[in-house]
Short mmCIF file of C-alpha atoms in Angstrom, two decimals:
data_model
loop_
_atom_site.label_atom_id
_atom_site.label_comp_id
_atom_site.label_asym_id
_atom_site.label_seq_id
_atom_site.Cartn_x
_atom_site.Cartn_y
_atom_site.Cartn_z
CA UNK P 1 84.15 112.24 111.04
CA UNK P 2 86.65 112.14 113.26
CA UNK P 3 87.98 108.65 114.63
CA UNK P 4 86.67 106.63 117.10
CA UNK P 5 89.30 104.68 118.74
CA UNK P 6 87.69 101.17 119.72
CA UNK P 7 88.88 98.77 122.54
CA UNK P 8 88.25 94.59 123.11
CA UNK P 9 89.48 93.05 125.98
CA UNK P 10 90.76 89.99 126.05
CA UNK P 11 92.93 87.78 127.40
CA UNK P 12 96.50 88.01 125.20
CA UNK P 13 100.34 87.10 126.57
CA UNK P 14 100.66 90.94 126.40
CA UNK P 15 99.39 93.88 127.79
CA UNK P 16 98.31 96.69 124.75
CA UNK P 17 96.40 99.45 123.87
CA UNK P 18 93.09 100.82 122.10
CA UNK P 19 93.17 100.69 118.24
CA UNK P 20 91.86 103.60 116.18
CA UNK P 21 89.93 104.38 113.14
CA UNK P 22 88.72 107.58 111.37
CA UNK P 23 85.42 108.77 112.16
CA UNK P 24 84.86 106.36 110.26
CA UNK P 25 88.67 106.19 110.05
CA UNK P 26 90.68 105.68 113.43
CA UNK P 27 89.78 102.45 114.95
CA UNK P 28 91.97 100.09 115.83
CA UNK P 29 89.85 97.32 114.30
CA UNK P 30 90.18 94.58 116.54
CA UNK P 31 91.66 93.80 119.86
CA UNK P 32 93.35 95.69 122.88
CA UNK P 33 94.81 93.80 125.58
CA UNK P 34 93.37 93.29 129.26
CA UNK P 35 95.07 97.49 130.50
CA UNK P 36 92.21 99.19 127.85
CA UNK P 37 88.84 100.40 129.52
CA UNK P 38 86.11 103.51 129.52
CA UNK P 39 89.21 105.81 130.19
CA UNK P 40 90.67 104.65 126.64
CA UNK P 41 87.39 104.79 124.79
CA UNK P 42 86.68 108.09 126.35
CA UNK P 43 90.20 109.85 125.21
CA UNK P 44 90.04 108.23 121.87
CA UNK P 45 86.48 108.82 121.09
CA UNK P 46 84.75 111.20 117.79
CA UNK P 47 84.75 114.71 118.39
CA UNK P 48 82.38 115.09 121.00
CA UNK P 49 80.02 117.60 122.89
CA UNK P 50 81.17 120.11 125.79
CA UNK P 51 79.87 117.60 128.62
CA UNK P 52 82.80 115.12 127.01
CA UNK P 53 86.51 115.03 127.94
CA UNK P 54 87.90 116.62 125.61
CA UNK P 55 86.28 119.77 123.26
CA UNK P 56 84.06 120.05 119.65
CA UNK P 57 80.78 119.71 118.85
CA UNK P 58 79.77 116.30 117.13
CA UNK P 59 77.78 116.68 113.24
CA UNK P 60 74.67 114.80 113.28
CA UNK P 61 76.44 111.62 111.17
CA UNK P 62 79.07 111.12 113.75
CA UNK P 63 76.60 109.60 116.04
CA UNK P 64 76.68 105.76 114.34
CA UNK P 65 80.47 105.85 115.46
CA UNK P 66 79.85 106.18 118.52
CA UNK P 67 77.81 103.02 119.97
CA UNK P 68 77.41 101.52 123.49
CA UNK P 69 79.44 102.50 126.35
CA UNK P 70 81.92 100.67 128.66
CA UNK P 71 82.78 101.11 132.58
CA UNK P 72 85.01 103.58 133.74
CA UNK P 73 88.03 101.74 135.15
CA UNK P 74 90.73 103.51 137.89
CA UNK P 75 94.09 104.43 137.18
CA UNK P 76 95.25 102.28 139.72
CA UNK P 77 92.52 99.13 137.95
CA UNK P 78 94.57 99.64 134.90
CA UNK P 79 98.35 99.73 135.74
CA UNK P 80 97.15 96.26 137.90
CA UNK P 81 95.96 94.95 134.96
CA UNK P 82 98.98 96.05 132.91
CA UNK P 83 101.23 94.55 135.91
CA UNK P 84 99.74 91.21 135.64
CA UNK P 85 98.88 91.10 131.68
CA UNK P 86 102.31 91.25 131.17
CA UNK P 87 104.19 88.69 133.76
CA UNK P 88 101.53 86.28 133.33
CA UNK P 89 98.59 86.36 130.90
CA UNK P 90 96.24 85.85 132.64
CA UNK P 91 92.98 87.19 131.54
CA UNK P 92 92.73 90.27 133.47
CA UNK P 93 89.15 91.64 131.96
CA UNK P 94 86.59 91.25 129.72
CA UNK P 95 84.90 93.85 129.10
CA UNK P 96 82.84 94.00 125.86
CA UNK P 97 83.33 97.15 123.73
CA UNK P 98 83.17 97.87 120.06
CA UNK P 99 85.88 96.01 117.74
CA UNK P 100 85.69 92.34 116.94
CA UNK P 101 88.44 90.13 119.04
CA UNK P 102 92.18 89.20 116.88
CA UNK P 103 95.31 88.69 118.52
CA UNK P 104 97.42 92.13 118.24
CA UNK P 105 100.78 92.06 116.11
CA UNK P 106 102.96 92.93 117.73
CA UNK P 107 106.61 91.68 119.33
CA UNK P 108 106.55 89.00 121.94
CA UNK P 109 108.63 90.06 125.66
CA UNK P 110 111.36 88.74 124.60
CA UNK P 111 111.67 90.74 121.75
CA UNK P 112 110.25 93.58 123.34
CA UNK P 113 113.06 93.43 126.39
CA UNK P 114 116.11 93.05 124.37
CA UNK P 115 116.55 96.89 123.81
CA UNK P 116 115.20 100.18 124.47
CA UNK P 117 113.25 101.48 121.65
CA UNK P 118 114.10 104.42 119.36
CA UNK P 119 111.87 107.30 120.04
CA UNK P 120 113.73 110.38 117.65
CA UNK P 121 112.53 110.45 114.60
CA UNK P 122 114.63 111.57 112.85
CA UNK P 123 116.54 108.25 114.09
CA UNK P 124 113.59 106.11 113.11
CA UNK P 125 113.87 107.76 109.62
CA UNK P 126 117.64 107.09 109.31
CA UNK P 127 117.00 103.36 110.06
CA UNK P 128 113.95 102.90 107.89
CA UNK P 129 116.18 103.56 104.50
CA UNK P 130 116.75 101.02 102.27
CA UNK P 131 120.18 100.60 102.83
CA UNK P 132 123.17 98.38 103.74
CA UNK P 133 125.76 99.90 105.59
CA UNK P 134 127.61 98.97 108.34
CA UNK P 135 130.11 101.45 108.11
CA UNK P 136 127.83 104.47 107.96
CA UNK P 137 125.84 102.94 111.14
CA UNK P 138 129.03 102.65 113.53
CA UNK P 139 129.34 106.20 112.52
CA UNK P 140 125.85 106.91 113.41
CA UNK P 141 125.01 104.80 116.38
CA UNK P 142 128.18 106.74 118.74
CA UNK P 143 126.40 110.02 117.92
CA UNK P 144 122.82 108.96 118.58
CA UNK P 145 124.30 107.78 122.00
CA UNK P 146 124.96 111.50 122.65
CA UNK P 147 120.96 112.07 123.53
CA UNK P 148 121.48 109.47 126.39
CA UNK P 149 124.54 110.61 127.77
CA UNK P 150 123.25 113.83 127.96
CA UNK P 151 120.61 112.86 130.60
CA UNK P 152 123.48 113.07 133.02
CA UNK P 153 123.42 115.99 134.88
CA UNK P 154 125.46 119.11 135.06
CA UNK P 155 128.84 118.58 133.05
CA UNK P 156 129.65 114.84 133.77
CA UNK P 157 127.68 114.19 130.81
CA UNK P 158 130.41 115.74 128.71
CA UNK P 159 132.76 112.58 129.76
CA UNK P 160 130.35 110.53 127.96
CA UNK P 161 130.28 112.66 125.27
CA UNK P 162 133.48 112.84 124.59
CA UNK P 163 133.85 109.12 124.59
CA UNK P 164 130.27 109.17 121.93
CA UNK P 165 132.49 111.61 119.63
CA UNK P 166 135.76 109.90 119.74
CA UNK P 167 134.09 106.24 118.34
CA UNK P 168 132.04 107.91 115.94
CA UNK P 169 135.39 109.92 114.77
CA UNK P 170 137.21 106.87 114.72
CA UNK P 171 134.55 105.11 113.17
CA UNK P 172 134.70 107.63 109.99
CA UNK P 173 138.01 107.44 109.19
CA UNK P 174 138.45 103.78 109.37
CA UNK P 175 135.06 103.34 107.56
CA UNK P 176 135.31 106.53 104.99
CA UNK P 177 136.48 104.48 101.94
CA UNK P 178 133.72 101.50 102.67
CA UNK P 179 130.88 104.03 103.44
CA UNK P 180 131.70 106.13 99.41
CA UNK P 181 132.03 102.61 97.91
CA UNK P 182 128.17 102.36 99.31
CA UNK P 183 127.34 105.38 97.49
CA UNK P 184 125.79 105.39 94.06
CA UNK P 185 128.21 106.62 91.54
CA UNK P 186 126.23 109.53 90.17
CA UNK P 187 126.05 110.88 94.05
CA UNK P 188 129.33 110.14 94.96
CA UNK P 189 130.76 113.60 95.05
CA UNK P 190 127.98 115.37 97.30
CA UNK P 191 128.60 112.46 100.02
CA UNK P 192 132.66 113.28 99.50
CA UNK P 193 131.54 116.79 100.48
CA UNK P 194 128.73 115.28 103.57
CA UNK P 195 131.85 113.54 104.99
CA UNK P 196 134.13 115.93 104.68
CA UNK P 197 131.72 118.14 106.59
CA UNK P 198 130.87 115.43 108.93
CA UNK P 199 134.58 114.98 109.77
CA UNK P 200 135.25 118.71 110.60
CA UNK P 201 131.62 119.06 112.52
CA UNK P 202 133.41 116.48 114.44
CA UNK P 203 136.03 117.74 115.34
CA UNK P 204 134.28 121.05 116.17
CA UNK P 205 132.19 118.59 118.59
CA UNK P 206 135.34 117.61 120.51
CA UNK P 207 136.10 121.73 121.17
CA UNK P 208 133.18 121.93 122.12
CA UNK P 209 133.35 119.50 124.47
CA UNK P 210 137.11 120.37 125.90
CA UNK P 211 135.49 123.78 126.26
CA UNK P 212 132.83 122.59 128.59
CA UNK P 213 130.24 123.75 126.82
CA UNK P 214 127.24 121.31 127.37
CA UNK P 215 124.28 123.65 125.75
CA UNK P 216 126.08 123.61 122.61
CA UNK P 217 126.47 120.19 122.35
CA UNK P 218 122.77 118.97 121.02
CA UNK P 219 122.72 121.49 118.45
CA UNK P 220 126.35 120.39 116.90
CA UNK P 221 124.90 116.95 117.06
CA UNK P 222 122.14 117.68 115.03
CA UNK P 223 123.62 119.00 112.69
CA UNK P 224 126.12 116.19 112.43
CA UNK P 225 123.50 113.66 112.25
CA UNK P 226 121.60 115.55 109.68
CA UNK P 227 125.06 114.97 107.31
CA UNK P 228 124.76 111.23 108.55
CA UNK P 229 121.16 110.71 107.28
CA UNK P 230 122.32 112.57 104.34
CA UNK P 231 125.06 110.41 103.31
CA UNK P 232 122.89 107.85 103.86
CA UNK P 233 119.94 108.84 101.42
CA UNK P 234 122.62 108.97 98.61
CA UNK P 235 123.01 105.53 99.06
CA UNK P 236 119.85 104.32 97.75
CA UNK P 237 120.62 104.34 93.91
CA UNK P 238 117.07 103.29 92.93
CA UNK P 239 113.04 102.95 94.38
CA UNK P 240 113.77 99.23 95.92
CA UNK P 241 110.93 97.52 94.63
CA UNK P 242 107.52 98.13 92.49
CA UNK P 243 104.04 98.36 93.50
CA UNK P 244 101.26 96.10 92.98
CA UNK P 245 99.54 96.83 89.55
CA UNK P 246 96.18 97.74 91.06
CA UNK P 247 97.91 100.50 92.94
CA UNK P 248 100.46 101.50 90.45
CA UNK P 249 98.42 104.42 88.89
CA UNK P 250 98.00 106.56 91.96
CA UNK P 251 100.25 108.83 93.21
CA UNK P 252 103.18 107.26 94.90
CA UNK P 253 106.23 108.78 96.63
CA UNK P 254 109.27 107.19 95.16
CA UNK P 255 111.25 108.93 97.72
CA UNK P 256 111.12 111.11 100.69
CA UNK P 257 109.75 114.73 100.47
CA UNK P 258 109.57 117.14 103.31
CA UNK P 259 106.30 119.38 104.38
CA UNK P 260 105.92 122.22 106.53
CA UNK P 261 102.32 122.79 107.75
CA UNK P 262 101.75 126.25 109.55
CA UNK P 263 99.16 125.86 112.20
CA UNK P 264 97.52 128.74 114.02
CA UNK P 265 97.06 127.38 117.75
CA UNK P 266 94.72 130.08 119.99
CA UNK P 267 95.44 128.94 123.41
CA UNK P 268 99.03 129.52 123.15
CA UNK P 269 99.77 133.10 122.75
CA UNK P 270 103.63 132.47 122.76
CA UNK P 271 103.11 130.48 119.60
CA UNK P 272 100.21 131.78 117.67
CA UNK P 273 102.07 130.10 114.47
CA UNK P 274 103.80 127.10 114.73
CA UNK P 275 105.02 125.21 112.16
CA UNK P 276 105.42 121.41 112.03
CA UNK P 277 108.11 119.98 109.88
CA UNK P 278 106.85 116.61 108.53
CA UNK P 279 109.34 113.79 106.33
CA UNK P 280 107.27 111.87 104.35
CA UNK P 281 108.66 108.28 103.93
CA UNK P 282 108.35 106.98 100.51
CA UNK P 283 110.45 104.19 100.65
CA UNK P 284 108.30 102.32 102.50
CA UNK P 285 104.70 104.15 102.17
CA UNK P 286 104.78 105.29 98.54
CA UNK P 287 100.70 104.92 97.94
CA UNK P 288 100.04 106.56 101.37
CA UNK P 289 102.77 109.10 101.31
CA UNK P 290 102.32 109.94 97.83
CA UNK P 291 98.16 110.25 98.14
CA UNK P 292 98.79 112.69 100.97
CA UNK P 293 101.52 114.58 99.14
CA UNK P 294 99.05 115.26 96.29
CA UNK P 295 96.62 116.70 98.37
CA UNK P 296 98.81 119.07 100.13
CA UNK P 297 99.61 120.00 96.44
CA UNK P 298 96.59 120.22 95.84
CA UNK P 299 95.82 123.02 99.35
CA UNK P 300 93.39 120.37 100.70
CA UNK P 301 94.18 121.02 104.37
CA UNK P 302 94.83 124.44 103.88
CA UNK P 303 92.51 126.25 106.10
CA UNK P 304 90.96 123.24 107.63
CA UNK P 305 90.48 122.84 111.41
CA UNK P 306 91.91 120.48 113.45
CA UNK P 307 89.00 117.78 113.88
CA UNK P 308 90.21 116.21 117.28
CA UNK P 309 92.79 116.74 119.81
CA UNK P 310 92.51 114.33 122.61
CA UNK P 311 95.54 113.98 124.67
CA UNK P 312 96.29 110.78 122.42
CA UNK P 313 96.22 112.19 118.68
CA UNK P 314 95.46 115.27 116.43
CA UNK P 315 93.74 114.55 113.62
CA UNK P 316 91.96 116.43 110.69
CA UNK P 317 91.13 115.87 107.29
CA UNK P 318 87.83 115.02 107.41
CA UNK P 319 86.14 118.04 104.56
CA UNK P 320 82.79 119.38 105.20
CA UNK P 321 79.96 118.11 103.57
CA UNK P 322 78.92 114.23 103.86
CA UNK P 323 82.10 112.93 102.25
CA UNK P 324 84.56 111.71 104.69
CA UNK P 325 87.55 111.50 102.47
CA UNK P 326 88.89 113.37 99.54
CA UNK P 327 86.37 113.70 96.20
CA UNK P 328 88.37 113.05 92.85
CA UNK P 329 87.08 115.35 90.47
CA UNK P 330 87.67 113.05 87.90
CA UNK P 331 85.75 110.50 89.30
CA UNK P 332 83.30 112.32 91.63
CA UNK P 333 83.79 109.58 93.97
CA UNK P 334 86.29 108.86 97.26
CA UNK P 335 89.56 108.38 96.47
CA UNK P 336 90.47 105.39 98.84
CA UNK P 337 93.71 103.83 99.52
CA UNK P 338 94.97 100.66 100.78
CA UNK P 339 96.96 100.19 104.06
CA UNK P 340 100.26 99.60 103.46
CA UNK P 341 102.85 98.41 105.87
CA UNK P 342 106.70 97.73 105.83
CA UNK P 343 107.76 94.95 108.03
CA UNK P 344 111.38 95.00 108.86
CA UNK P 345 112.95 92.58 106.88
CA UNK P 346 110.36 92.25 104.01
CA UNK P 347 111.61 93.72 99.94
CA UNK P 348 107.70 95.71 99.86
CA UNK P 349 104.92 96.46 101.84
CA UNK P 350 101.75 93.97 102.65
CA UNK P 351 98.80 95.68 101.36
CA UNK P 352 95.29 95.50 102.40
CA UNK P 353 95.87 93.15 105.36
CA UNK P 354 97.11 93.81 108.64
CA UNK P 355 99.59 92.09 110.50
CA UNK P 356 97.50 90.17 113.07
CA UNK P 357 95.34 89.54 110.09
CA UNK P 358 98.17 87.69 108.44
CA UNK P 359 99.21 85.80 111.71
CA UNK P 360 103.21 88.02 111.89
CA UNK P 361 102.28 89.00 115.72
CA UNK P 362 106.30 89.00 115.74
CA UNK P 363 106.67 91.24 113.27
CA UNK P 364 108.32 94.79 113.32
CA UNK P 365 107.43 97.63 111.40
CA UNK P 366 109.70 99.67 109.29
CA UNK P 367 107.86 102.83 110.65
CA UNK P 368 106.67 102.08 114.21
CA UNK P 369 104.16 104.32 116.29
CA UNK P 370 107.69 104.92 118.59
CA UNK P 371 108.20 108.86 118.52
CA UNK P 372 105.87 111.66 119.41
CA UNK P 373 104.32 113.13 116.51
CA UNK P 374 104.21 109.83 114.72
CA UNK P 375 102.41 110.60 111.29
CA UNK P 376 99.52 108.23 110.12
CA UNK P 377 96.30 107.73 107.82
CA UNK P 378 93.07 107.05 109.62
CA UNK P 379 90.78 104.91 108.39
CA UNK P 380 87.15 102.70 108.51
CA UNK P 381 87.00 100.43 111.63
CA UNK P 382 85.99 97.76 109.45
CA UNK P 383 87.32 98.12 105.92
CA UNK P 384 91.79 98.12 105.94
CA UNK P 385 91.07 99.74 102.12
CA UNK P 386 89.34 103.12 103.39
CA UNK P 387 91.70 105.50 104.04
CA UNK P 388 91.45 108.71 102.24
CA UNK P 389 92.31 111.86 103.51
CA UNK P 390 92.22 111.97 107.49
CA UNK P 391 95.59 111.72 108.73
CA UNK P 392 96.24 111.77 112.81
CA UNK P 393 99.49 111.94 114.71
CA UNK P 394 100.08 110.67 118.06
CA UNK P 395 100.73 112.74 120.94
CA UNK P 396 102.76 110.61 123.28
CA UNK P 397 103.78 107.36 124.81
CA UNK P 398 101.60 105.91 127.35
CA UNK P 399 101.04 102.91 129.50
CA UNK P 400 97.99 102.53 126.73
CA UNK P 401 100.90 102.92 123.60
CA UNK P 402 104.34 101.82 125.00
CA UNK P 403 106.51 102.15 121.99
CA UNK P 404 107.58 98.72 120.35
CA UNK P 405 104.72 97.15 122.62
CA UNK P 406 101.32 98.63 121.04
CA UNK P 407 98.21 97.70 118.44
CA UNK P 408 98.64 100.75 116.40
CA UNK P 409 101.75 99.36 114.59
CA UNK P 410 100.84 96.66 111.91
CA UNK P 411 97.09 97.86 111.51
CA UNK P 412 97.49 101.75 110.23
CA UNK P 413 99.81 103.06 107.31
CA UNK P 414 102.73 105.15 108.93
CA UNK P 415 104.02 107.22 106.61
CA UNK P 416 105.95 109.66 108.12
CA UNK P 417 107.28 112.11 111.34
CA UNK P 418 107.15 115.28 112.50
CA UNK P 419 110.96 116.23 112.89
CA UNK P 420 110.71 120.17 114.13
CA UNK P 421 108.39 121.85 117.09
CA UNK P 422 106.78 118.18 117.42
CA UNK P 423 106.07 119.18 121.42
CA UNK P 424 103.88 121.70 120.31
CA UNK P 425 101.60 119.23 119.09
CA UNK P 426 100.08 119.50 122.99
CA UNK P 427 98.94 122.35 122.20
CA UNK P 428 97.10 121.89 119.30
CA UNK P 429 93.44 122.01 120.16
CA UNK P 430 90.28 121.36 118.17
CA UNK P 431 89.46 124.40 116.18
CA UNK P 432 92.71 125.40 115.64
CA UNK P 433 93.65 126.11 111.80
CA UNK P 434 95.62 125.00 109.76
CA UNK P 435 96.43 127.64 107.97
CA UNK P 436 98.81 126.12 105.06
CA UNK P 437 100.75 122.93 103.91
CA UNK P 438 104.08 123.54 101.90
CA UNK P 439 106.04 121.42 99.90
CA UNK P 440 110.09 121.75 101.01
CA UNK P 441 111.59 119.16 98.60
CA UNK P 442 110.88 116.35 97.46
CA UNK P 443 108.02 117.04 95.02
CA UNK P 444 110.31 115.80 92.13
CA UNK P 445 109.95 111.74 93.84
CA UNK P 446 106.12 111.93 93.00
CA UNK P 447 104.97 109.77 90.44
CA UNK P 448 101.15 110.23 89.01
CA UNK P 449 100.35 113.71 90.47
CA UNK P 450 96.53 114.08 89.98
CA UNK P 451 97.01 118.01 91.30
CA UNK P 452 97.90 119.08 87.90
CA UNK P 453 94.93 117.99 85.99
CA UNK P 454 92.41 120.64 85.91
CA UNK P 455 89.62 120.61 88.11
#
């Protein structure tokens, strides 16, 4: 069914948000801090009936995720209690609700105040490779920077620009002959060709800007960064590290692979059929990248309906039938999969355990819950090991998710981004289809494909 999100308060130094879990799957498990009341449990609730915020009708098993209910608190209730949750910890509520009380994992103020997090994702992608580089990074970093100078209006922006183009330029050639010497021999000639592009993209960038032309600047930058990431992907020579035995024989994603997923939307007559691009990260989800990569190979979403759209996620993947997850036809049973998280810093993923769970409330994750259209697996309120097929993305940054400052990141698997027509996630709404999932590339990094044995 589809996921319940459940909410504890308590008092804790900071501020959070509701956790999730699937219908079955989406909970958070444990704890939100003192901000989290009716309003959360109401957007982040199962499908529910008409008289409910948000649309679906709820099948007659869905009803045992769904117990108790919790007082409605006021917008203004809640940004108080953010307000003083955060500059003093002071226990702020306590209102009972569903999950059982742990401390969240997640980055003390101080870390959380030192920077401004990274929302692209295509940014969060570049940094979670398994790389060393700082020459490639001073070349990426100056371009990044366009997206903020860019918020300046009308064409003083461009003087930042310009000053974002000539550091990354210089950057290049200073750092051309470290940044190939990073590059794994066999792959050294397509990143000779990526710079080489990268240098006269450049260069096109600075015209671009001496012409004035500030609409033409995000799509050059783009593109340039798209030669960036790819420079940096031929740096990883080999998968970084092995996984535990007991998961070995599943399907992993030794890699990245890219999906397109085609969904019909109804409400939106300007985009009837929109397609979300989606980069699976392998590097540092392979069992949870590589389990949902076999059942898009496999055509288990296509045609399925999108099983909740609450303002806070989409999600689907729950079949029809009593089964929540997918059915291995080998087996006839659920195939299940452990949560996996990269910490930043860490050679592998923790499996089985979540963060709070193993006392790293510090700790960052490799894929954070930072950008819209963040890419997840849902999973049993009460059991880290049950995720199987229902997969949810989040909609947006709140006061209940402030990126680098939540409870999603350290308790579900991230395992990848939506990187094209992500905004059009709002207007996914339950009963829309999903009409097809299609591999792109990557299909090649997929070790133990189950799709290809009969039945």
């Amino acid at each position: 069914m589809a996921a319940l999100l459940s909410s504890h308060f308590r008092p804790c130094t900071l501020s959070l948000i509701p956790s999730l879990s699937s219908g079955r799957r989406f909970s958070g498990g444990h704890t939100a801090g003192p901000i989290c009341g009716a309003a959360c449990v109401r957007r982040l609730g199962c499908r529910a009936s008409s008289s409910s915020s948000f649309s679906g009708s709820p099948r007659p098993d869905s009803e045992k995720w769904v117990r108790g209910s919790a007082s409605r608190l006021k917008e203004g209730a809640v940004s108080l209690a953010l307000a003083i949750g955060l500059l003093t910890g002071i226990p702020t509520l306590d209102v009972p609700a569903y999950a059982f009380p742990m401390e969240p994992a997640v980055p003390d103020v101080a870390v959380l105040i030192s920077g401004p997090p990274i929302k692209d994702p295509g940014a969060l992608l570049r940094y979670a490779l398994p790389i060393d580089s700082k020459a490639i990074r001073e070349v990426q970093k100056p371009l990044e920077d366009i997206t903020e100078s860019l918020k300046v209006a009308g064409l003083k922006a461009l003087d930042s620009v310009e000053r974002n183009v000539r550091q990354a330029s210089r950057a290049l050639s200073q750092g051309r002959t470290a940044i190939l010497s990073s590059v794994s021999e066999s792959k050294k000639a397509n990143a000779q060709e990526l710079l080489d592009k990268l240098a006269v993209g450049m260069g096109e960038l600075q015209d671009i800007v001496e012409e004035r032309n500030r609409d033409a600047v995000a799509p050059k930058q783009k593109e340039l960064l798209q030669y960036v990431g790819d420079v940096e992907e031929d740096m990883v020579d080999a998968f970084p590290f092995e996984v535990p035995e007991e998961y070995s024989s599943l399907p992993l994603l030794k890699g990245r692979a890219t999906v397109d997923m085609k969904v019909k939307i109804k409400d939106n007559p300007n985009i009837q059929d929109c397609v979300f691009r989606i980069v699976l990260d392998g590097y540092n989800a392979p069992v949870t990248a590589g389990n949902f990569l076999d059942l898009v190979e496999r055509h288990f979403y296509d045609g399925m309906e999108i099983q909740r759209a609450d303002g806070f996620v989409v999600q689907t993947g729950d079949p029809e039938g009593p089964a929540e997850g997918f059915i291995d036809p080998s087996t006839e049973k659920i195939r299940a999969i452990p949560l996996e998280i990269m910490v930043v810093g860490d050679k592998a993923p923790t499996y089985g355990e979540t963060l709070e769970e193993l006392g790293r409330y510090k700790a960052q994750t490799r894929l954070p819950f930072n950008a819209f259209g963040t890419m997840a697996m849902a999973r049993d309120e009460f059991d880290n090991n049950s995720a199987s097929s229902q997969i949810f993305w989040l909609l947006k940054e709140s006061e209940l998710t402030p990126s680098n400052a939540n409870i999603l990141d350290g308790r579900y698997a991230v395992f990848g981004y939506i990187t094209e027509n992500e905004d059009y996630l709002a207007d996914v709404k339950v009963g829309d289809t999903i009409e097809s999932m299609q591999v792109v590339s990557g299909l090649d990094n997929l070790v133990n494909p189950t799709y290809k044995i009969a039945g």
